[in-house]
Short mmCIF file of C-alpha atoms and ligand atoms in Angstrom, two decimals:
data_model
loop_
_atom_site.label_atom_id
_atom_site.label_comp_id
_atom_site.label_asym_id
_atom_site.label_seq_id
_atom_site.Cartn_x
_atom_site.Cartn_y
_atom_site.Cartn_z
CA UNK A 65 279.42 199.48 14.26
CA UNK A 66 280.78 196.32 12.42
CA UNK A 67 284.40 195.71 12.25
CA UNK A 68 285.23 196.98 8.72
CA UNK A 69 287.34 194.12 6.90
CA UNK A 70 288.53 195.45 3.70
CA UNK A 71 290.50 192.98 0.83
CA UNK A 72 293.12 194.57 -1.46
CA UNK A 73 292.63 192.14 -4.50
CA UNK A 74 290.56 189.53 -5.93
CA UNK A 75 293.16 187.11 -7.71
CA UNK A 76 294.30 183.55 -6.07
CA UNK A 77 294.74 184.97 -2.75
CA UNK A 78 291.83 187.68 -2.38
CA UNK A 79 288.86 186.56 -3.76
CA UNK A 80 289.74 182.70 -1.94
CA UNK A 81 290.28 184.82 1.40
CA UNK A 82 287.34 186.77 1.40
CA UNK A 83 285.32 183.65 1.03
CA UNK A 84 287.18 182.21 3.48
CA UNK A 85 286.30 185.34 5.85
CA UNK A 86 283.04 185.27 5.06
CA UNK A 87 282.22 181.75 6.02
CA UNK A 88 283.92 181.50 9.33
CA UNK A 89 282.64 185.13 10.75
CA UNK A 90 279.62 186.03 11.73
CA UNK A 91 277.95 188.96 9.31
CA UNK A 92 276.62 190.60 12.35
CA UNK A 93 279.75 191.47 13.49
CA UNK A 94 282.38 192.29 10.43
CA UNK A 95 281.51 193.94 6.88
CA UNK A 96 283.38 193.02 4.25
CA UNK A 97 284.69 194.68 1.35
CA UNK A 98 286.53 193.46 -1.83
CA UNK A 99 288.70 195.98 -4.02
CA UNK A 100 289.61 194.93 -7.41
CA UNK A 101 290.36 196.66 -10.67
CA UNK A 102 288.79 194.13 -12.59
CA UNK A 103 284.99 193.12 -12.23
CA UNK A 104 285.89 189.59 -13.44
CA UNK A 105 288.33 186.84 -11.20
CA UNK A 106 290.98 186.52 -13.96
CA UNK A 107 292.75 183.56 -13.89
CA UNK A 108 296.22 184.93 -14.23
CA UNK A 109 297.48 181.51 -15.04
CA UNK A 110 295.83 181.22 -18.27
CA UNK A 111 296.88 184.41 -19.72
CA UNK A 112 299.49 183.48 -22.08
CA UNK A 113 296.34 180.99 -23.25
CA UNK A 114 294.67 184.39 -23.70
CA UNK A 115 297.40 185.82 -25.73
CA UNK A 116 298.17 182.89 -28.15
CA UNK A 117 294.37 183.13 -29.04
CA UNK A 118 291.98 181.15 -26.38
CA UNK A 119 288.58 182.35 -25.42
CA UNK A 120 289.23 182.25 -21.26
CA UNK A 121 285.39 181.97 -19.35
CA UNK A 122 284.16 184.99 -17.70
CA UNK A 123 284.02 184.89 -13.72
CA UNK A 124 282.05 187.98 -12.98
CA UNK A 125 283.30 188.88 -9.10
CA UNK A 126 279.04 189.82 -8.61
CA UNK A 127 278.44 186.17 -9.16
CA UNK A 128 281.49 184.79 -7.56
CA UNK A 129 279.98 186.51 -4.27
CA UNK A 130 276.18 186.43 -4.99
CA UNK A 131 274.51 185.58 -1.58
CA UNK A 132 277.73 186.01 0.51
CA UNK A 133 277.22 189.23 2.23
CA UNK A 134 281.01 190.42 0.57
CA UNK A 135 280.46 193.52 -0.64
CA UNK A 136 282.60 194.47 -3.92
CA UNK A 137 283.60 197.89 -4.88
CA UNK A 138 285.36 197.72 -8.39
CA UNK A 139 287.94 200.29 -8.62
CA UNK A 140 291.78 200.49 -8.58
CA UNK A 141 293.38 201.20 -5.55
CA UNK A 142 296.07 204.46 -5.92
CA UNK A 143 297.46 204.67 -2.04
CA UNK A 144 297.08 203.09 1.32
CA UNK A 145 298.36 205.33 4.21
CA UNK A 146 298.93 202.58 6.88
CA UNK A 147 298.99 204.86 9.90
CA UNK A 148 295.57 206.39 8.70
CA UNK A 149 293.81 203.39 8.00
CA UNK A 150 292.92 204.49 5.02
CA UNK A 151 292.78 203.25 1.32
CA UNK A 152 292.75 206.07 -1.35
CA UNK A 153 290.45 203.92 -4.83
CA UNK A 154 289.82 205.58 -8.08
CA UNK A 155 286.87 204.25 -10.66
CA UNK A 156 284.60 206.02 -13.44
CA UNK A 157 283.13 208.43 -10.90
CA UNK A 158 285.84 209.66 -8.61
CA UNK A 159 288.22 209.12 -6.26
CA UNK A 160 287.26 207.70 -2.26
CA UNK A 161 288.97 207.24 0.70
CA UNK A 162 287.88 203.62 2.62
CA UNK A 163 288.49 203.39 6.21
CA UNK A 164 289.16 199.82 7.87
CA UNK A 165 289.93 198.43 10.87
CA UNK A 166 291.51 195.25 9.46
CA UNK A 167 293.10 194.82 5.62
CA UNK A 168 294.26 192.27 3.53
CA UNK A 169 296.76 192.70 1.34
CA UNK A 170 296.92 190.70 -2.04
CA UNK A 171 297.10 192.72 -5.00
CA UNK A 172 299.48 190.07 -6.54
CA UNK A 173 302.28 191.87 -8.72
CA UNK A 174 303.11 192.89 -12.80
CA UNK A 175 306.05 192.63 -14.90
CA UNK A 176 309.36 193.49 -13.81
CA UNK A 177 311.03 195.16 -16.75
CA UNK A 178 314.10 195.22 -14.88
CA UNK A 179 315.21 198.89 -15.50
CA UNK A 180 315.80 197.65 -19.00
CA UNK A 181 315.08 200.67 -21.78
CA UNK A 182 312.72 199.97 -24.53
CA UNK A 183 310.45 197.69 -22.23
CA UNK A 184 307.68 199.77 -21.84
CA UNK A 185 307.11 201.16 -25.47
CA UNK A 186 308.12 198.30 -27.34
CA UNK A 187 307.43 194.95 -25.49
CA UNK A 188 304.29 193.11 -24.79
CA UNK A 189 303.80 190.97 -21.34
CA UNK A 190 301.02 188.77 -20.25
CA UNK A 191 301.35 189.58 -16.46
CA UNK A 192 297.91 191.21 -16.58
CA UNK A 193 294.48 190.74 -18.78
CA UNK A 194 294.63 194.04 -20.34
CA UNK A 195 298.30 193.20 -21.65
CA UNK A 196 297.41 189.41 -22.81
CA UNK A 197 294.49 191.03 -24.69
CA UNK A 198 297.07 193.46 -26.31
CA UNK A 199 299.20 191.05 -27.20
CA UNK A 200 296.92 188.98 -28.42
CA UNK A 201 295.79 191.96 -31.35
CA UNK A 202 298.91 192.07 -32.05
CA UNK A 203 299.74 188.61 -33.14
CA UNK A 204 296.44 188.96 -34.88
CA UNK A 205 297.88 191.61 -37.22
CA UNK A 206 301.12 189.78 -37.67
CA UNK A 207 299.11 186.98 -39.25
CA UNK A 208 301.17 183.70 -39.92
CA UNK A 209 304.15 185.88 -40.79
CA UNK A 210 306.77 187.04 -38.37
CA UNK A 211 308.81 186.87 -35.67
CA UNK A 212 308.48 186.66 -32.01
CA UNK A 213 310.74 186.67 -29.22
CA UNK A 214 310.02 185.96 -25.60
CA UNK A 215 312.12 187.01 -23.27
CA UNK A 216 312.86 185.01 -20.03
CA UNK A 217 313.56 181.45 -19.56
CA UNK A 218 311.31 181.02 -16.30
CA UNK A 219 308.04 179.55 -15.85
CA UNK A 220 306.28 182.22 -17.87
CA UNK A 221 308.56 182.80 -20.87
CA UNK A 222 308.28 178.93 -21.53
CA UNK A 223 304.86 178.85 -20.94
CA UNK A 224 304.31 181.91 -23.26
CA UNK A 225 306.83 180.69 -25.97
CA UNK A 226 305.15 177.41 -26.04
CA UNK A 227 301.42 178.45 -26.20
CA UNK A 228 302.27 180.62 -28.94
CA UNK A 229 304.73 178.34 -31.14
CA UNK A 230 301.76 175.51 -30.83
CA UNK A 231 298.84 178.07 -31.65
CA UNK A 232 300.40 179.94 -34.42
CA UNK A 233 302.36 177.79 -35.91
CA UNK A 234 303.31 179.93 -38.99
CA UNK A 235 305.04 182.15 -36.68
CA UNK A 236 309.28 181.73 -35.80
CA UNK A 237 309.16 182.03 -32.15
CA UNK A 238 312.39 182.38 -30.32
CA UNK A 239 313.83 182.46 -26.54
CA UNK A 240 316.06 184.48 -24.68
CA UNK A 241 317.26 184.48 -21.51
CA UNK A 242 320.32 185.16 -19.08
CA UNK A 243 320.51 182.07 -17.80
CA UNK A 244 319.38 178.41 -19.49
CA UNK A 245 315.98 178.17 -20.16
CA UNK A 246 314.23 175.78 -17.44
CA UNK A 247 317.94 175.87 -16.06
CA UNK A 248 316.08 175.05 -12.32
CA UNK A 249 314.66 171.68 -14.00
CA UNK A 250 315.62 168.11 -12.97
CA UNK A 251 317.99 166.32 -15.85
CA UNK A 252 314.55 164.49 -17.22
CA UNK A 253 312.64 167.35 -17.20
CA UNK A 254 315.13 169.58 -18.44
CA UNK A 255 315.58 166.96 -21.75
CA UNK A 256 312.09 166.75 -22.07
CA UNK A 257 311.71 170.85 -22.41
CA UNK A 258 313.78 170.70 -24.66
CA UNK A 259 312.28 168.69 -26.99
CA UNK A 260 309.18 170.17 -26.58
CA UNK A 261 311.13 173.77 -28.21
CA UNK A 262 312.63 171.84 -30.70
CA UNK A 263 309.15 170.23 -32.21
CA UNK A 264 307.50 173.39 -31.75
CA UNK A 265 310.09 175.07 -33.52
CA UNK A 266 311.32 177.52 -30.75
CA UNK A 267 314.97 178.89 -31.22
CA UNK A 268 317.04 179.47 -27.88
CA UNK A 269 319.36 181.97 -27.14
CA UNK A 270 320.86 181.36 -23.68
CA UNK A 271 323.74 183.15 -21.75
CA UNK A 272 321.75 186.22 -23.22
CA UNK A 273 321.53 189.30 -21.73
CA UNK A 274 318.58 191.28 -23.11
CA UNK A 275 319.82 195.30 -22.73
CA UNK A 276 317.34 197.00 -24.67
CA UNK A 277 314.30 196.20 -26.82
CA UNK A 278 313.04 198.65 -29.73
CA UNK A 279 310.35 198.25 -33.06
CA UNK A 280 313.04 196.24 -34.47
CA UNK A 281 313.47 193.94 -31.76
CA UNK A 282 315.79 193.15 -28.61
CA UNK A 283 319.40 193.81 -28.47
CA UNK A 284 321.82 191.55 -26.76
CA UNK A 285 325.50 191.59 -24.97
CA UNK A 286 325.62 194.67 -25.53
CA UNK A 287 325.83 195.02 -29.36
CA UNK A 288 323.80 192.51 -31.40
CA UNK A 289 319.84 192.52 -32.62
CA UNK A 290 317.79 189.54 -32.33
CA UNK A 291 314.60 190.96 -35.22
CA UNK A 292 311.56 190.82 -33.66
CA UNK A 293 308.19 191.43 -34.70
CA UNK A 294 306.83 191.37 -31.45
CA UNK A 295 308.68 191.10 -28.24
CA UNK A 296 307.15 189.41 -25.27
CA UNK A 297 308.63 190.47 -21.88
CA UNK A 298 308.69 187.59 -19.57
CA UNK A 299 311.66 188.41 -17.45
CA UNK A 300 309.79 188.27 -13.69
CA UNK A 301 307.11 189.63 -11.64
CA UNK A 302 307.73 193.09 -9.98
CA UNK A 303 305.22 194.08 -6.57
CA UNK A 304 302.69 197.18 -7.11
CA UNK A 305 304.69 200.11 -5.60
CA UNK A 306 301.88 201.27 -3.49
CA UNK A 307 302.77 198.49 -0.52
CA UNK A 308 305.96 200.60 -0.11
CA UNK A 309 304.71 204.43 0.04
CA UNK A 310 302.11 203.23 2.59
CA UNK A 311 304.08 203.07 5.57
CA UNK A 312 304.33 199.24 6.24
CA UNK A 313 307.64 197.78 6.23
CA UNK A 314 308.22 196.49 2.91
CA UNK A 315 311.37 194.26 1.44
CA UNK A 316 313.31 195.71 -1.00
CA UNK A 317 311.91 194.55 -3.97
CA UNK A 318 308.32 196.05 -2.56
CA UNK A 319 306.98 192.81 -1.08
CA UNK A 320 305.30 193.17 2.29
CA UNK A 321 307.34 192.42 5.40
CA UNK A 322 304.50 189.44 7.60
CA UNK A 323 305.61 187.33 10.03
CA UNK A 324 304.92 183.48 9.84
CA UNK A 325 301.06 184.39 10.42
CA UNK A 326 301.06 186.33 7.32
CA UNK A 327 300.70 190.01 9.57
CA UNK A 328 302.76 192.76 8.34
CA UNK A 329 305.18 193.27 11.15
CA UNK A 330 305.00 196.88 11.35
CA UNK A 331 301.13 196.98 11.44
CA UNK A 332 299.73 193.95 12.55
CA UNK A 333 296.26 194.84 11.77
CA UNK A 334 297.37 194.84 8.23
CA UNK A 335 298.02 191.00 6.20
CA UNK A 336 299.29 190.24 3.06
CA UNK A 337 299.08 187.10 1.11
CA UNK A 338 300.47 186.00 -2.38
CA UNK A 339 302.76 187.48 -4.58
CA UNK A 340 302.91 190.70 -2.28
CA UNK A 341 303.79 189.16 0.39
CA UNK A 342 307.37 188.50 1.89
CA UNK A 343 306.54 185.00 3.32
CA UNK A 344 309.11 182.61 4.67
CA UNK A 345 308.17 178.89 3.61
CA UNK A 346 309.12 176.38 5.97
CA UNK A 347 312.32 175.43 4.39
CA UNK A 348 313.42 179.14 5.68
CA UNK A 349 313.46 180.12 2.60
CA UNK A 350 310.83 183.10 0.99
CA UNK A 351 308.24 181.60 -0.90
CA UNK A 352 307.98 182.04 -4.50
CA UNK A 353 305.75 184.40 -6.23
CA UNK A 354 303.20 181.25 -7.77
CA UNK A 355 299.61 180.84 -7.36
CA UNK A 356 300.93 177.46 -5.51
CA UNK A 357 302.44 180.42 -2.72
CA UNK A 358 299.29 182.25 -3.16
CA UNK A 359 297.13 179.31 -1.69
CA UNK A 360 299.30 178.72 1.00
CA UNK A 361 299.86 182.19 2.43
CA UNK A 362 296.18 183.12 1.79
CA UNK A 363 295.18 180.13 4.12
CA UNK A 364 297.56 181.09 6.62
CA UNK A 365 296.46 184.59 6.45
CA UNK A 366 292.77 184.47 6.34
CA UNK A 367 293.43 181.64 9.52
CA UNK A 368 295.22 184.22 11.34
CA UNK A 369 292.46 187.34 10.56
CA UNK A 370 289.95 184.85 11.90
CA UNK A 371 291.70 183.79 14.98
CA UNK A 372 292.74 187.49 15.87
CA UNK A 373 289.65 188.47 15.43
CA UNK A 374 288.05 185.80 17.07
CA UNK A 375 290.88 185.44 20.26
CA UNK A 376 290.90 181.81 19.24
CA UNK A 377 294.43 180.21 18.67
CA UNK A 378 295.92 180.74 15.44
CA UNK A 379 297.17 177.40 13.83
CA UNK A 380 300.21 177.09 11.80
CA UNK A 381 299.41 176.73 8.09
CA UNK A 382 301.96 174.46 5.90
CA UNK A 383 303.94 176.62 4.14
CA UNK A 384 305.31 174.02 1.62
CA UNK A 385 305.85 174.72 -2.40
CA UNK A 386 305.24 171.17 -4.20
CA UNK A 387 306.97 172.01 -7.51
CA UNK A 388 306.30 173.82 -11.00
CA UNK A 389 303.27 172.34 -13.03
CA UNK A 390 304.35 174.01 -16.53
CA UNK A 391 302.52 173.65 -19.66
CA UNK A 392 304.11 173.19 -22.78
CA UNK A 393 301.44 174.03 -25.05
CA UNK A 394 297.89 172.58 -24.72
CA UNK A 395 299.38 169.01 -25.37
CA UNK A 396 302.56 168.78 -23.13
CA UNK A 397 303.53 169.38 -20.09
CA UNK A 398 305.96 169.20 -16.91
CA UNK A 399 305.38 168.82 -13.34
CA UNK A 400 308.71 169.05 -11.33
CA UNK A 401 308.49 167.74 -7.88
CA UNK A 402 311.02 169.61 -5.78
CA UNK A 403 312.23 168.70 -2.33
CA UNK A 404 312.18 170.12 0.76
CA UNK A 405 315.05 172.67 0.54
CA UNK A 406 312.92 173.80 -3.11
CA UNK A 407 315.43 171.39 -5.12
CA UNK A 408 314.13 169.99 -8.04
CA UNK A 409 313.97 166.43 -7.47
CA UNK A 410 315.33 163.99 -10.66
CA UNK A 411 312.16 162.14 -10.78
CA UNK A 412 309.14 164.89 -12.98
CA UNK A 413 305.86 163.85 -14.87
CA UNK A 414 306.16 164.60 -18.29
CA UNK A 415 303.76 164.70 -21.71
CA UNK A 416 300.27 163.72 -21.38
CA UNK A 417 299.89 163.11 -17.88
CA UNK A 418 301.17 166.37 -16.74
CA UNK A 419 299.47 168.18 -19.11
CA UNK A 420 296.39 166.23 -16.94
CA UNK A 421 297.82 167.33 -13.81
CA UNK A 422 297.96 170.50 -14.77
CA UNK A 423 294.43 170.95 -16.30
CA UNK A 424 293.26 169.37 -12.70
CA UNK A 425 295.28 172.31 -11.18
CA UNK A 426 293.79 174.98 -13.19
CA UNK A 427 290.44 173.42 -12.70
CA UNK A 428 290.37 172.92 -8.68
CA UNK A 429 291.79 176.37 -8.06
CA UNK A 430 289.45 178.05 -10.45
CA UNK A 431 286.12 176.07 -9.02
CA UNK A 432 288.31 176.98 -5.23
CA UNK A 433 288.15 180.84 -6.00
CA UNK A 434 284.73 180.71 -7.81
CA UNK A 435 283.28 179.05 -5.05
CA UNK A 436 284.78 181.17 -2.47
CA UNK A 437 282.65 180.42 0.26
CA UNK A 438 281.29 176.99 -0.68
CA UNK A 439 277.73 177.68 0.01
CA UNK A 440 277.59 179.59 3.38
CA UNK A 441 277.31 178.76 6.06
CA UNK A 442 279.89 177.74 8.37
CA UNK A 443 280.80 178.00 12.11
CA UNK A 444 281.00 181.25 11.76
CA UNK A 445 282.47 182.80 15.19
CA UNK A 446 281.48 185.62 17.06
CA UNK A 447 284.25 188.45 17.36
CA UNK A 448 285.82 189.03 21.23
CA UNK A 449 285.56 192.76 22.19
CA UNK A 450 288.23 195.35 20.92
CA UNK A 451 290.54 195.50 24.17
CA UNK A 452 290.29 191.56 24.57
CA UNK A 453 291.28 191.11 20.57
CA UNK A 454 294.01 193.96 21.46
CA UNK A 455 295.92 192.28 24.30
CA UNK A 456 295.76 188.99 21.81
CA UNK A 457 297.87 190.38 19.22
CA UNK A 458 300.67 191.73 21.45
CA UNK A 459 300.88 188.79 23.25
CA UNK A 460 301.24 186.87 20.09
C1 FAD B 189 300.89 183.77 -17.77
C2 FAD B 189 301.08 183.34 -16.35
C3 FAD B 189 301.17 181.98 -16.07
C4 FAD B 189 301.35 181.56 -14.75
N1 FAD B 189 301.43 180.22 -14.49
C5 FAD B 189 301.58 179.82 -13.21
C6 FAD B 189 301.63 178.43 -12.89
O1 FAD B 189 301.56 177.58 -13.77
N2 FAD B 189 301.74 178.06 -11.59
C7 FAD B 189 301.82 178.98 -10.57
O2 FAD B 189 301.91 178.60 -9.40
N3 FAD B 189 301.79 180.31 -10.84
C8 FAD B 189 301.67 180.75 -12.13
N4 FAD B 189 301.63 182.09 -12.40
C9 FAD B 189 301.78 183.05 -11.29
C10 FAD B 189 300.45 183.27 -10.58
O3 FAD B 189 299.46 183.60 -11.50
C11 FAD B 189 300.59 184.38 -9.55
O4 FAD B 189 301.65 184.09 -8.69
C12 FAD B 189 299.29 184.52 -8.76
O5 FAD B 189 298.31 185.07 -9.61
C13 FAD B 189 299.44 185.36 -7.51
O6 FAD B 189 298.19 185.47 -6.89
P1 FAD B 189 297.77 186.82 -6.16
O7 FAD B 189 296.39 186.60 -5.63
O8 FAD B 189 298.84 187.26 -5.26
O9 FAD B 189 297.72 187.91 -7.33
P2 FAD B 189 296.76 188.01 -8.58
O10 FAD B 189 296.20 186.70 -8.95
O11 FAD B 189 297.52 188.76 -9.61
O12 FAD B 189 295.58 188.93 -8.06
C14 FAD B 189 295.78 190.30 -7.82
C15 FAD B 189 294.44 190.98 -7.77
O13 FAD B 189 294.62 192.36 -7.45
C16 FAD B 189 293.96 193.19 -8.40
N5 FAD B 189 294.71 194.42 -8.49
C17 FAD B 189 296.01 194.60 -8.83
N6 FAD B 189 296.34 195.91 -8.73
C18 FAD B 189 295.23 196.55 -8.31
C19 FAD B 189 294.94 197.90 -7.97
N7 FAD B 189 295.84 198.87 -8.05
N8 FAD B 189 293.69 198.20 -7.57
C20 FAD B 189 292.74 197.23 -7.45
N9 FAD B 189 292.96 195.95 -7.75
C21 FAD B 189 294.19 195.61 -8.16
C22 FAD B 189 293.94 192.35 -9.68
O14 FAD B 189 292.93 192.80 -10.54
C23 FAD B 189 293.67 190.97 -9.09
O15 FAD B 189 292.30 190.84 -8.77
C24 FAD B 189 301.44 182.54 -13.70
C25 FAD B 189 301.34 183.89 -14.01
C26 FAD B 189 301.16 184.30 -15.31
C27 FAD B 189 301.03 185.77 -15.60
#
């Protein structure tokens, strides 16, 4: 029988890694599997391009793996039981239980709503297609007429505010957040985000606690309304809770617990790479949830499967984060450098060449994922014997 690889996921991380798996092992011995939800790859960092009104290109997962030997099974995974080796998947016909002898974890993560009330009737995110699409019909009804508030002054509420105050223009688009909007930025960059809100129109609210959001919009410190039309929820990225009722050791916020290698380090026949992973960069400090981390820790990862699997030595990965590419719109953007420790740096590319940067980004890790296994073949190695591969991992 063929060693059963099954992959949680087919965003950044999963669809990359099963590539990845699929080129350097050899199809007589291992069978692999892709689980996802969605039969497209959605590229998750276009979404708030998907709500302000883009058309985003279909990547059908069937094509993405044509000729590959992955094999895909679209449906949405409900429970893992980690002692069991089981996964428990749900699609238009039923409900299956998959068995595997060695899993990858990436099934990225969704929007935190923080425990704050109102979230989930009332505000729209774009953490996930199917909520970009929604919001998207919603700023269709509103028209040119209305208000819209994004809440969250991180990479995605910028993002988010931005796209929308550039594509609708006829719309008063506002900000608010707890902290200061890009408050992480470098001095330059910071100015230059700044002026990017103010010629697009966007109003800030900082030092803002959001503590409830209803149909007439999001209420504040506790007593005052900010109107709203539509609010946007863009406070964070929360894990999937079915990591934690699984059995694996899991972080409190419901990321998985790995060790440098990227193996959970309660089952190490289980891995986990971006967002839902718990991975240590090599500042010591965790990584942070980004498709930047989801490259990284998916190269590390699908490394270490390989040399488990393979009882060849596992090589260390860099586990570095570069900085924040953010768009401001389709004609503006910001790429903060950031130093070792994760520090923003003073010196950041601003305007048009960042905005080049980032469509270079956005184009090399879509043609990356799309072309998962970069025409087959590779070296692809021969797996050592159970018992031999067994004595591996507890020595490492
Ligand atoms: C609007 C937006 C803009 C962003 N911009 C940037 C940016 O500029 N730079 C940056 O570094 N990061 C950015 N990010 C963050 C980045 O997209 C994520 O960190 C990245 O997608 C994580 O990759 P992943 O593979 O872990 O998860 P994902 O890409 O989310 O992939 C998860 C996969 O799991 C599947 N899945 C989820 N749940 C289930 C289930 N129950 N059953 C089956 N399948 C499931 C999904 O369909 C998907 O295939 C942005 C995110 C958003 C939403």
């Amino acid at each position: 029988m063929r060693h059963r690889i099954i992959v949680l996921g087919a965003g950044y991380a999963g669809a990359a890694s099963a590539g990845h798996l699929a080129r350097r092992l050899h199809p007589d011995d291992v069978e692999i599997t892709v689980v996802s939800a969605d039969p497209d790859f959605v590229e998750r960092m276009r979404l708030h391009q998907l709500a302000a009104g883009q058309e985003l290109r279909r990547l059908p997962l069937t094509r993405m793996f044509a000729g590959t030997g992955i094999r895909l099974r679209v449906a949405r995974v409900t429970a893992l039981d980690a002692d069991r080796r089981t996964v428990t998947v749900t699609d238009g016909k039923g409900t299956d239980q998959l068995e595997y002898d060695t899993l990858l974890y990436t099934l990225g993560s969704t929007s935190a709503d923080h425990g704050v009330p109102g979230v989930d009737e009332h505000a729209f995110n774009v953490a996930d297609r199917p909520s970009a699409q929604r919001l998207r019909e919603r700023l269709d009804e509103l028209g040119d007429r209305g208000r819209v508030t994004v809440v969250g002054g991180n990479l995605t509420g910028i993002e988010a505010a931005t796209e929308i105050a550039e594509s609708r223009p006829g719309l008063r688009v506002a900000l608010a957040t707890s902290g200061e909007v890009g408050g992480w930025l470098g001095d330059k960059a910071r100015r230059h985000l700044l002026r990017a809100f103010d010629r697009l129109g966007i109003a800030i609210h900082q030092q803002t606690t959001v503590d409830g959001v209803d149909a007439a919009g999001v209420h504040v410190d506790g007593g005052s309304v900010l109107p709203a039309d539509v609010t946007v929820w863009a406070a964070g990225f929360a894990t999937h809770p079915i990591a934690a009722a699984s059995g694996l050791e899991v972080e409190e916020n419901g990321q998985i617990t790995v060790d440098r290698m990227m193996r959970s380090v309660s089952h190490p026949e289980v891995y986990a790479a971006g967002d839902s992973a718990h991975a240590i960069g090599d500042n010591g400090a965790p990584l942070p949830m980004s498709c930047a981390s989801a490259n990284l820790t998916r190269a590390q990862a699908t490394a270490t499967v390989v040399g488990d699997l393979t009882g060849r030595e596992v090589s260390k990965a860099p586990l570095f984060y570069p900085g924040n590419c953010v768009s401001l719109g389709g004609k503006d953007a910001l790429f903060q450098v950031v130093d070792g420790e994760a520090r923003s740096k003073s010196w950041a590319l601003r305007g048009w060449a960042a905005t080049r940067v980032k469509a270079a980004v956005l184009r090399t890790v879509t043609w990356n994922t799309g072309n998962p296994t970069y025409g087959l073949p590779s070296r692809r190695r021969r797996l050592t014997p159970g018992p031999v591969r067994a004595a591996k991992a507890v020595a490492d």
